[in-house]
XYZ file of C-alpha atoms in Angstrom:
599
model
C 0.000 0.000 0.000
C 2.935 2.307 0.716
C 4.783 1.239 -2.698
C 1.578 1.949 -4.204
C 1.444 5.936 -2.665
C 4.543 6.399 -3.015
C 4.243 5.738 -6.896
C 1.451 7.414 -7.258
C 2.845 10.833 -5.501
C 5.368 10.598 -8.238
C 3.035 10.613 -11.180
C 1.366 13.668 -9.565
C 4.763 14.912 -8.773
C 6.352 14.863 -12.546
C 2.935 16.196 -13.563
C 3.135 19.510 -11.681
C 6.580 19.653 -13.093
C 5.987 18.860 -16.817
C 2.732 21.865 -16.439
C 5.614 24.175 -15.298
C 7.407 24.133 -18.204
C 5.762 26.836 -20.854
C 6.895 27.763 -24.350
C 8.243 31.344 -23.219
C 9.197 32.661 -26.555
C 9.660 31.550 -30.555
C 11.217 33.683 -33.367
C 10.249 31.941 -36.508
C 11.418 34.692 -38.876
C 14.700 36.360 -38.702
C 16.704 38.443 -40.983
C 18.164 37.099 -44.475
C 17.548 33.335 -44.255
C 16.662 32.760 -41.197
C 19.636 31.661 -39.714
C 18.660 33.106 -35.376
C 15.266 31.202 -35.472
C 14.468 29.665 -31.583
C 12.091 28.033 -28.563
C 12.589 29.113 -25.788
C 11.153 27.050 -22.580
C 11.087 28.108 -19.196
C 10.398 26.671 -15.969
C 11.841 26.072 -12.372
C 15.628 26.745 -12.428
C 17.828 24.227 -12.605
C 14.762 21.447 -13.934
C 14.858 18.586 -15.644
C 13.197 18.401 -19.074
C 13.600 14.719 -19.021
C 10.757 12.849 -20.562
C 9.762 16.021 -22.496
C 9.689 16.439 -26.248
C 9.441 19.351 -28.400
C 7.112 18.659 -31.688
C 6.849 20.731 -34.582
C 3.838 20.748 -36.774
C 3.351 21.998 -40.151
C 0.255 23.740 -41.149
C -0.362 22.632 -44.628
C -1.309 19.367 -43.614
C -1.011 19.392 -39.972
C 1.292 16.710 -39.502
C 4.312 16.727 -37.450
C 7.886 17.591 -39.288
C 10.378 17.597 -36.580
C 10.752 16.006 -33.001
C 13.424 16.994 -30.639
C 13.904 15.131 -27.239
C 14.924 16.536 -24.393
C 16.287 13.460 -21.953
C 19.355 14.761 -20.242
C 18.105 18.401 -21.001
C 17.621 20.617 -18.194
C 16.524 24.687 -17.761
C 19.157 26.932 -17.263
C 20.239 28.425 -13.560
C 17.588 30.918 -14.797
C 14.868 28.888 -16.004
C 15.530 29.300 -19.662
C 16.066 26.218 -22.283
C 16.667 27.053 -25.988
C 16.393 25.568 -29.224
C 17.876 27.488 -31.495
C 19.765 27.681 -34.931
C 23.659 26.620 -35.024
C 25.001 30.679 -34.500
C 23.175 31.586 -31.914
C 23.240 28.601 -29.448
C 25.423 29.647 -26.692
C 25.192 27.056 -23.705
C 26.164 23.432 -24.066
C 23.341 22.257 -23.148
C 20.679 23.846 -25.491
C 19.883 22.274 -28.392
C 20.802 22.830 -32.298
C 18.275 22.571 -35.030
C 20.771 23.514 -37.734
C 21.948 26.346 -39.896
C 18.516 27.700 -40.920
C 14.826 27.195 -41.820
C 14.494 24.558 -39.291
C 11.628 26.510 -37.989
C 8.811 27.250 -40.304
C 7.335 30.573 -40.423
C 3.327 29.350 -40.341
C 0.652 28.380 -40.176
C 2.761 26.285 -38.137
C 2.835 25.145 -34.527
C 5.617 24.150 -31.129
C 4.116 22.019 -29.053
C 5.913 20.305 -25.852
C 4.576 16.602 -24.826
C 5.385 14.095 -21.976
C 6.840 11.829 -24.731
C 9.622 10.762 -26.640
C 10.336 11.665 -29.972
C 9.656 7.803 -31.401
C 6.471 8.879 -30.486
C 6.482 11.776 -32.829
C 7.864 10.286 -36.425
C 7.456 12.796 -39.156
C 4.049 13.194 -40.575
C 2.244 12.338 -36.832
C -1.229 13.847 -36.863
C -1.693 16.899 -34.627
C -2.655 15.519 -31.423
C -3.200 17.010 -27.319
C -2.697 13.596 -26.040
C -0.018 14.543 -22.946
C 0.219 17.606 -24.165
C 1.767 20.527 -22.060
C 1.908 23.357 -24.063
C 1.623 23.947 -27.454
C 1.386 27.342 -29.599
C -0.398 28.232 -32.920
C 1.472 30.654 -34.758
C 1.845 32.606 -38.387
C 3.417 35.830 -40.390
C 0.377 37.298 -41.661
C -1.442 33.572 -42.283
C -4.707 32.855 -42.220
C -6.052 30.601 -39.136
C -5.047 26.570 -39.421
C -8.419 25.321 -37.894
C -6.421 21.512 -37.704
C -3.469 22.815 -35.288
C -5.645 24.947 -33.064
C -8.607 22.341 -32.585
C -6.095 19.373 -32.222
C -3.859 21.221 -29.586
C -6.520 22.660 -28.226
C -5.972 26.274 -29.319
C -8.098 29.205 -29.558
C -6.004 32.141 -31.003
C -3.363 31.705 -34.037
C -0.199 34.309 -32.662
C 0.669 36.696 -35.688
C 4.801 37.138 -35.817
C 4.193 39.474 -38.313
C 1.466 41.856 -36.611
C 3.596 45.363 -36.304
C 4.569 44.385 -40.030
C 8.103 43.685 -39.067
C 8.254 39.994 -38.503
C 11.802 39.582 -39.148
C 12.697 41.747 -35.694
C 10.253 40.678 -33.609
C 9.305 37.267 -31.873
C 5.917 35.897 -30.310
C 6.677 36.306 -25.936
C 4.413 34.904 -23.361
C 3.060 37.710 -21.664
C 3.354 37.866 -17.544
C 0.424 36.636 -16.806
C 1.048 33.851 -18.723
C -2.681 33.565 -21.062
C -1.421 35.462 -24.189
C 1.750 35.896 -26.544
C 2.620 39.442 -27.625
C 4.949 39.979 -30.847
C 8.081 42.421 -29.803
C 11.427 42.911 -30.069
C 13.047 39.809 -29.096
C 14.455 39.066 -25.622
C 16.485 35.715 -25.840
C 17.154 33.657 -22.495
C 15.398 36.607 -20.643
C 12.350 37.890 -19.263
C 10.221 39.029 -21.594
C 9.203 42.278 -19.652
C 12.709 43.442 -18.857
C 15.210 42.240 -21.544
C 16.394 44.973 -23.847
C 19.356 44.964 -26.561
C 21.415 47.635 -25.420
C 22.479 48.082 -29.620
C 20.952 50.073 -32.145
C 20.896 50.800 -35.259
C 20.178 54.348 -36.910
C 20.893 56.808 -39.899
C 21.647 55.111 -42.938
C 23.627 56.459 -46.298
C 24.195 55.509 -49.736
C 27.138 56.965 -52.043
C 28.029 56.110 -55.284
C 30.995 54.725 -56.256
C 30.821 55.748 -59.882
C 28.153 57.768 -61.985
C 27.376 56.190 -65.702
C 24.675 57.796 -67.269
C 21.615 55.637 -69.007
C 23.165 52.526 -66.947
C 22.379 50.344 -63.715
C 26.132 49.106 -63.923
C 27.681 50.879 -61.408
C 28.376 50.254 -57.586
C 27.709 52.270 -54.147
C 29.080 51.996 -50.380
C 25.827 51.750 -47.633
C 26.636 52.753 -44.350
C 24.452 52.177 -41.237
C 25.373 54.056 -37.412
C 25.051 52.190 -34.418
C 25.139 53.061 -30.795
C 25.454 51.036 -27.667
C 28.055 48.676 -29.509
C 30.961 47.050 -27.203
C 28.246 45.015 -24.540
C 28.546 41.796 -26.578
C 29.779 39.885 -29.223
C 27.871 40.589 -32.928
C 27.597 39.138 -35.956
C 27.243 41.749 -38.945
C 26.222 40.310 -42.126
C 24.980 42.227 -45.524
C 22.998 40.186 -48.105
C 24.957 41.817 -50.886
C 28.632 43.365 -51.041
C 31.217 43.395 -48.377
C 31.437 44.690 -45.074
C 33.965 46.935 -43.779
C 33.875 47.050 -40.388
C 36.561 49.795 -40.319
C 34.871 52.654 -39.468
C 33.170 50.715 -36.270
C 32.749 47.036 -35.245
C 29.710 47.258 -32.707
C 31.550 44.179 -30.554
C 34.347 46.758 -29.022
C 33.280 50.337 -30.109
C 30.297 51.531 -28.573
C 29.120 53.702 -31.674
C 30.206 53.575 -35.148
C 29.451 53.369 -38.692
C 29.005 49.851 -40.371
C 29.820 49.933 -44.161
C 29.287 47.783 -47.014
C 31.046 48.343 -50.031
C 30.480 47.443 -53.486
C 26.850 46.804 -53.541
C 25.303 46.717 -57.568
C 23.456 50.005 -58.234
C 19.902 48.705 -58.085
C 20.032 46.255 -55.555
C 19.002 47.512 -51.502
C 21.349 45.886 -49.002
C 20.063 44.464 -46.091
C 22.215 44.986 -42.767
C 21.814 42.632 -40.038
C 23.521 42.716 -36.612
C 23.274 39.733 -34.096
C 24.891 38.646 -31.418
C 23.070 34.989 -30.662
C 20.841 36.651 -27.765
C 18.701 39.737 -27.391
C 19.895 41.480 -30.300
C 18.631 40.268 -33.914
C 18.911 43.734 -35.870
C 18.198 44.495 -39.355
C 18.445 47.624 -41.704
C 17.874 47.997 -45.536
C 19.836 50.881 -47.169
C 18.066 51.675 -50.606
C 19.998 51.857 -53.776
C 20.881 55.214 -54.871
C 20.024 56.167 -58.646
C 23.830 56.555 -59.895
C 23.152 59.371 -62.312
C 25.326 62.029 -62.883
C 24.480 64.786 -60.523
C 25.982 67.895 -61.699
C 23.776 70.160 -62.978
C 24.699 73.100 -65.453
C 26.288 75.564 -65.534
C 29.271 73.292 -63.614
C 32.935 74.831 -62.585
C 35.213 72.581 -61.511
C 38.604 74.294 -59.840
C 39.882 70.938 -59.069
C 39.921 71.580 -55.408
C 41.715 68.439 -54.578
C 44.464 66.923 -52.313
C 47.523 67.787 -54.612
C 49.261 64.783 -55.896
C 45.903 62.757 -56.046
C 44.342 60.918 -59.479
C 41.754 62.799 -60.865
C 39.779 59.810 -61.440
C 39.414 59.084 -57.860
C 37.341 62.450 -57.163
C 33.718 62.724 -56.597
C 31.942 62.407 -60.037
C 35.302 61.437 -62.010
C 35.898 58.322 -63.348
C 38.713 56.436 -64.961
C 36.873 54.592 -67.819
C 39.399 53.592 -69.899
C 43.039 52.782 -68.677
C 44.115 51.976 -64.977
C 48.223 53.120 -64.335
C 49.572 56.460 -64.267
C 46.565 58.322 -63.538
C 45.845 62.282 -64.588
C 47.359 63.882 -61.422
C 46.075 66.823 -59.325
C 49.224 69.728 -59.161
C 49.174 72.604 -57.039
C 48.856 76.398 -58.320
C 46.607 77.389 -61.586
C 46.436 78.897 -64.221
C 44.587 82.115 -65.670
C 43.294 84.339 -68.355
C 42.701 88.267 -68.597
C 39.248 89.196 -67.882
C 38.414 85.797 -66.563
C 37.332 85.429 -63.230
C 39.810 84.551 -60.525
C 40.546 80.454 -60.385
C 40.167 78.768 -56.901
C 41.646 75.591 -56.302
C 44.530 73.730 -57.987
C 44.683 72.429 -61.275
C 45.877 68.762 -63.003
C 48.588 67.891 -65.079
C 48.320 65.425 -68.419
C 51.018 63.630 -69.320
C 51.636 61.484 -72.470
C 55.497 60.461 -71.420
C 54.309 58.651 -69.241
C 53.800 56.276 -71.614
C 50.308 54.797 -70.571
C 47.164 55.686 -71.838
C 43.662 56.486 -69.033
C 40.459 58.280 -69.961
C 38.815 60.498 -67.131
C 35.332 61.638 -67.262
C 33.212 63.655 -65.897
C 29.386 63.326 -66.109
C 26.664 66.058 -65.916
C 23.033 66.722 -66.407
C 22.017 65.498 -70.343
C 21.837 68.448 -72.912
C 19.201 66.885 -75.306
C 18.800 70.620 -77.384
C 20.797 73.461 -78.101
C 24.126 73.577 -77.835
C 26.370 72.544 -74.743
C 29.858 74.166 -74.128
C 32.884 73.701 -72.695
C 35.735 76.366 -71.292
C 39.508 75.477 -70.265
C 42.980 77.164 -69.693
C 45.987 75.095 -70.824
C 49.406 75.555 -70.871
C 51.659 73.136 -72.587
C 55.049 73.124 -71.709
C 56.871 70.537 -73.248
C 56.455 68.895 -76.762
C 59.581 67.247 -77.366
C 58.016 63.431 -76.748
C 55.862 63.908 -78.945
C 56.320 61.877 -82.682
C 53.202 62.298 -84.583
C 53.866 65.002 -86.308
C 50.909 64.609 -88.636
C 48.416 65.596 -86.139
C 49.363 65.522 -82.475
C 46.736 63.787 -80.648
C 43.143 64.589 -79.091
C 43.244 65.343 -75.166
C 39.820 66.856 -74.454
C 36.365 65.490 -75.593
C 33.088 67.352 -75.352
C 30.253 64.078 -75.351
C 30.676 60.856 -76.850
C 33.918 61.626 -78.316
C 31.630 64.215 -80.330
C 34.152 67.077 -80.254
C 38.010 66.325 -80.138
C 40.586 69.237 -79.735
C 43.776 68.536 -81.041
C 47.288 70.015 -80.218
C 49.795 69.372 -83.086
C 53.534 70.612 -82.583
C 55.094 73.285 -85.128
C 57.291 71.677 -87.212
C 59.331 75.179 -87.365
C 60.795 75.111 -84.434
C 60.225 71.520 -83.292
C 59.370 71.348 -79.773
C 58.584 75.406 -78.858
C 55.401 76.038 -80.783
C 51.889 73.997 -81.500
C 48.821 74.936 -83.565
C 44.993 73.535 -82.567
C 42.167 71.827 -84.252
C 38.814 70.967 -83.396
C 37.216 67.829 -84.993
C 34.216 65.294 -85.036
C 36.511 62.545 -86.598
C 39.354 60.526 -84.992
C 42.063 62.611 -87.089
C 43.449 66.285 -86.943
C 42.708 68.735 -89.784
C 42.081 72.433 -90.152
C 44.744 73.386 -87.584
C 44.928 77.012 -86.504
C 47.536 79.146 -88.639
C 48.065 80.667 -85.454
C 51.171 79.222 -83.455
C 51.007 78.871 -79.747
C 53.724 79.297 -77.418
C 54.836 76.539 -74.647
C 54.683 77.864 -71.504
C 51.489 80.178 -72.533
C 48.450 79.911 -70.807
C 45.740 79.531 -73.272
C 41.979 79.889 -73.075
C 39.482 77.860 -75.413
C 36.184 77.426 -75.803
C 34.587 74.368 -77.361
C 30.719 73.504 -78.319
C 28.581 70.840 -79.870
C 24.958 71.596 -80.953
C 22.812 68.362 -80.206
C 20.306 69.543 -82.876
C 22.535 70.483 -86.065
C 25.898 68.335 -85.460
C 27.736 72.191 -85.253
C 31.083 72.089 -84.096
C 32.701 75.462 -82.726
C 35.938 76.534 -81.052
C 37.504 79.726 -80.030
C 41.203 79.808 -78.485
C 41.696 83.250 -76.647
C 38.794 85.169 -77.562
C 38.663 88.704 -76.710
C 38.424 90.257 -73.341
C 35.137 92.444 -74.261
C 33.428 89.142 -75.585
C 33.954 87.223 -72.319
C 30.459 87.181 -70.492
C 28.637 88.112 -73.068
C 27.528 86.701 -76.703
C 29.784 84.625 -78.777
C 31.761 85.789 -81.350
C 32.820 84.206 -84.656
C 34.202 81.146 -84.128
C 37.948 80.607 -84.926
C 37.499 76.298 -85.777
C 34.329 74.628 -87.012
C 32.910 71.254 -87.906
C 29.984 69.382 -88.234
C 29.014 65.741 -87.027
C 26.834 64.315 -89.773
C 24.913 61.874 -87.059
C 24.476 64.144 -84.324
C 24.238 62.809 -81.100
C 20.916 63.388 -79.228
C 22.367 63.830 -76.041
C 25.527 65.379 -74.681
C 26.218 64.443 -70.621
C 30.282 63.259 -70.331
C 33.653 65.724 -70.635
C 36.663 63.768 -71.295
C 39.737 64.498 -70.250
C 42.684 61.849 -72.383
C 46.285 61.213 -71.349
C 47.318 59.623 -74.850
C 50.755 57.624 -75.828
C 53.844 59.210 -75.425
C 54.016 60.217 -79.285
C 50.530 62.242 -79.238
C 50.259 63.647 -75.525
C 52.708 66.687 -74.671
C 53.028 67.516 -70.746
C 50.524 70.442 -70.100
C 48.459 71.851 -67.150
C 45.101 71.679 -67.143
C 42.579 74.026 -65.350
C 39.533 76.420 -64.992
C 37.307 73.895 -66.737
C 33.221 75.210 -67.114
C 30.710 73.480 -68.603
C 27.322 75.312 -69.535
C 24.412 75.622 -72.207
C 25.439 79.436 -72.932
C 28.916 81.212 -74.043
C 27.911 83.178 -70.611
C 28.021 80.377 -68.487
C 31.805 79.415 -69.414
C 33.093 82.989 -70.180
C 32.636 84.673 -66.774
C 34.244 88.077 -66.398
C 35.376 89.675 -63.795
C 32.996 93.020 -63.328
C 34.172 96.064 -64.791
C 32.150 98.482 -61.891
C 33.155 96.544 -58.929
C 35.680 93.925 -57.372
C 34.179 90.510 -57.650
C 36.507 87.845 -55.175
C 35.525 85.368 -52.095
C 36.134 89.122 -50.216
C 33.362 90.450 -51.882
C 30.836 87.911 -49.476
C 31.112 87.530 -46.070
C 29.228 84.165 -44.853
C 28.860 83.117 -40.776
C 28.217 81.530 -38.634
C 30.970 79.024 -40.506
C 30.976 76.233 -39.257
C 27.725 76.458 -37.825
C 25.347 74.622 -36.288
C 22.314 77.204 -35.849
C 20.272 75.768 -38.858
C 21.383 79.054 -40.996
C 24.102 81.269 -42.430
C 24.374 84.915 -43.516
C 25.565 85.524 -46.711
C 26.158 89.007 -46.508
C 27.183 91.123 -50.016
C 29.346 94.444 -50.522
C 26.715 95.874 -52.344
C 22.658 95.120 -52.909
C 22.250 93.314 -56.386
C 20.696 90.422 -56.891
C 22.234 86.925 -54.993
C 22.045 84.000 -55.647
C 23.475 80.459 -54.079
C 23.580 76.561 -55.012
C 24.940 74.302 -52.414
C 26.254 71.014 -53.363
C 27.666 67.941 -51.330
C 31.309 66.710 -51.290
C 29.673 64.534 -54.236
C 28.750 67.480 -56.464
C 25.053 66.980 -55.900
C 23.089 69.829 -55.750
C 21.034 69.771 -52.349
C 19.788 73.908 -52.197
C 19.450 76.038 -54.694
C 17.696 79.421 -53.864
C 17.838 83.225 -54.620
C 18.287 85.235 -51.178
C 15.585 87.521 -50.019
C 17.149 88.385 -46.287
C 20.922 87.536 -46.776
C 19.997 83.912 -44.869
C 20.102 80.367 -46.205
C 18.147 77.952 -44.497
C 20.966 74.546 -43.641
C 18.773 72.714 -41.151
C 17.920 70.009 -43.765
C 21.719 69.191 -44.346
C 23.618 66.898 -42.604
C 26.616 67.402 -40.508
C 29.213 67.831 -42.982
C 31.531 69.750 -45.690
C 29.497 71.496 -48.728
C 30.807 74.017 -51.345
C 28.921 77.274 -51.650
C 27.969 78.347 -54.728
C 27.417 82.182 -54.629
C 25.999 84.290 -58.145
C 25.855 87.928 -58.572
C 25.720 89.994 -61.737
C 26.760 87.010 -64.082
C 29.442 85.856 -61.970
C 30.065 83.314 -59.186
C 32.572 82.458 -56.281
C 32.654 79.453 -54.320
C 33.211 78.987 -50.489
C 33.481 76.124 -48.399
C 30.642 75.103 -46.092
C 30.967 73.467 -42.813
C 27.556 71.625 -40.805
C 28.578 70.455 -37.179
């Protein structure tokens, strides 16, 4: 009679046990392919979960497709016992139900039994015979009548109900009658467990700009804060992270970055670290499009000594060593406005040819033109004396300029063409001097083929109309649409040494002839703009005298982000980002530039 009590006090015994065990929390979806899916059980401290199984059911025919036993399991010194995917199982003791996917996203069930898991082969109907707690779930699914009358089940949990699914579980709620979908909190209380990481403003750059094309790449960046509390996984579902700028397992804020991601494609971010934290962020893909709008000056304000084709909105396209250098000091014309910046050097002795570009806004009527100041001063490497070579290109190799040395003296003097076709011809009978800064004009007219080029025009016609042009041509197919300026380094026989600077592209002789003004002094003095840096949300841009201002800002990228006319000598900055932009400032036909700074 006493065996017989004593057995029976142990049935009753294991019973109360078994109904303290409750599924506490599951995370069915996860970011990219599900690889931090888990159960999590909880119960008395320290418990046994022997003679326990863990059965999962799948919804589309409510049959069982997984059984995992738990003899010789127990609950953590907290009360916690997880199943979880390979990376994020941290205790020896949990169990591992692979890489990913083992956990279906619904209409599926969990459901624990006093069982084995013989008892559960694959394809076992749905059943609440010993059951001890089971849970109906989905991401957005309709109900599964089978799994919710066979376990017993009223309400089907949603995963997906705040429409993020992938960052948020389904957690028994305190009072332990109802799951709520939240941010996950992995071996912890569900009311208290936070991540301490986070994830915030995101970016996307281009790497290169190539107009009419989705070819090109870009760099995504995504800040964190409260980084260096654990140990994280970062992973990107396209391109490569760079965890240079911040790694959020030792630096407590940072910038994650992932380069090389194909234009077109939005890179998902995720951050884990195999407990609480199961972070995601999707960076959209920039439209790499050339930016610069028209009328464009570039002063080649660059680090001195650095390849052209590295700068924001250049690219190499054709060629890869000995690059088109950046050189300090520039170069300038009378009656043109002051240069700012440095300027860059082309050099055929090198002996390697590289094609830089620049890309712009499409001209698709009218004509589009181009302004320069060169000064060449050596010739002596060069060998084709029949006609030079081509350095500068105006569209789709549309409009070539040609220098070609003087056969009389070799070496000290050079003439100029201006074609359509891949050969010189028509050179100026004027000779031009090495070491002689000299100022051309070139332009292409999208509607008629027209070909034009001036070399030193006049002082008086700077600013104004265009005069007769000194070369001409025509392209007999002419091309619809002008967007790219081309800057070649040729071979050693067709490409003398020569600085390069002051270059202005525009849809008007104005916008590339800019004079200085004949009533008043027209220099950076001439504004005065504060607070710089600021941080205020504004700056004055205050004038010497009352006419007319106005000012384009543009990004370290060349992107235009404001473009306004002044009313009160204030620009509103609060939409910009902390930051370096270039100040674009227009009075009376004429511009300066200034530098920018956001804090």
């Amino acid at each position: 009679m006493k065996k017989l009590y004593f057995l029976c006090l142990t049935v009753l015994t294991t019973s109360l046990s078994f109904g303290q065990v409750v599924i506490n929390e599951i995370d069915a979806a996860t970011p990219g392919t599900d690889m931090a899916e888990f159960i999590e059980l909880k119960g008395t401290p320290n418990a046994s979960l022997d003679g326990l199984v863990v059965v999962l059911y799948n919804g589309s025919n409510d049959q069982s497709y997984a059984a995992y036993d738990l003899d010789g399991k127990t609950l953590d010194a907290n009360g916690f016992f997880i199943l979880g995917n390979t990376a994020i199982i941290t205790l020896p003791g949990d169990t591992d139900m692979g890489a990913s996917n083992a956990l279906q996203n619904g209409a599926d069930a969990v459901a624990v039994y006093s069982a084995n898991d013989t008892d559960f082969p694959d394809n076992t109907p749905v059943t609440s015979t010993n059951l001890v707690d089971a849970i109906v779930y989905g991401t957005s699914d309709g109900d599964d009548a089978g799994l919710l009358a066979g376990l017993g089940e009223s309400v089907q949990y949603d995963e997906n109900l705040n429409g993020t699914n992938d960052t948020e579980s389904l957690q028994l709620n305190m009072a332990g009658d109802a799951y709520e979908t939240k941010a996950p909190t992995f071996r912890a209380e569900n009311d208290t467990a936070v991540c301490d990481l986070s994830l915030s403003s995101t970016s996307a750059v281009c790497d290169t700009f190539t107009p009419g094309a989705t070819s090109d790449t870009y760099t995504a960046t995504v800040d964190f804060s409260g980084g260096g509390t654990s140990t994280y996984t970062v992973m990107a579902d396209s391109g490569v992270v760079d965890l240079t700028n911040g790694d959020p397992s030792s630096d407590a804020t940072g910038t994650i970055t992932v380069t090389g991601v194909a234009e077109g494609t939005d890179v998902v971010i995720t951050v884990q670290d195999g407990g609480l934290c199961d972070l995601m962020s999707t960076v959209t893909s920039p439209v790499c499009e050339p930016s610069n709008s028209l009328p464009l000056y570039e002063g080649f304000d660059y680090t001195v000594g650095a390849d052209l084709g590295a700068q924001a909105n250049w690219n190499n396209f054709s060629g890869s060593a000995n690059p088109i250098d950046v050189v300090s000091g520039n170069l300038t014309y009378a009656g043109l406005i002051a240069p700012t910046g440095e300027s860059i050097q082309l050099d055929g002795s090198e002996n390697s040819n590289i094609d830089s570009e620049i890309t712009f806004t499409p001209v698709t009527s009218g004509e589009v033109y181009a302004s320069f100041i060169i000064n060449i001063s050596d010739l002596s490497n060069i060998t084709d004396l029949n006609d030079g070579g081509y350095f500068a290109v105006l569209g789709s190799f549309d409009a070539r300029l040609w220098v070609h040395p003087d056969t009389d003296p070799v070496g000290t003097t050079y003439d100029i063409a201006l074609t359509n076709g891949s050969s010189g011809s028509n050179f100026t009978t004027t000779k031009y001097n090495i070491n002689e800064d000299v100022f051309i004009v070139m332009s292409y007219n999208v509607d008629t083929g027209a070909i034009n080029g001036w070399v030193n025009p006049a002082g008086a016609d700077l600013g104004g109309t265009a005069p007769t042009a000194l070369l001409t041509d025509t392209d007999g197919s002419p091309n619809p649409s002008v967007d790219t300026f081309v800057l070649r380094q040729d071979s050693a026989g067709e490409t003398p040494i020569m600085t390069f600077d002051e270059l202005r592209i525009g849809t008007s002789w104005a916008d590339v002839t800019p004079n200085t003004l004949s009533t008043e002094e027209f220099s950076a003095d001439s504004f005065k703009v504060f607070p710089n840096p600021t941080s205020t949300g504004f700056v004055n841009i205050i004038s010497n005298n009352n006419n007319a201002t106005s000012v384009v800002v543009y990004d370290i990228l060349g992107k235009q982000v404001i473009s306004e006319s002044l009313t009160n000598d204030r620009l509103n900055v609060s939409a910009l980002n902390t930051g370096v932009y270039i100040l674009k400032i227009t009075q009376n036909d004429a511009s300066i530039t200034k530098k920018l700074v956001i804090k």
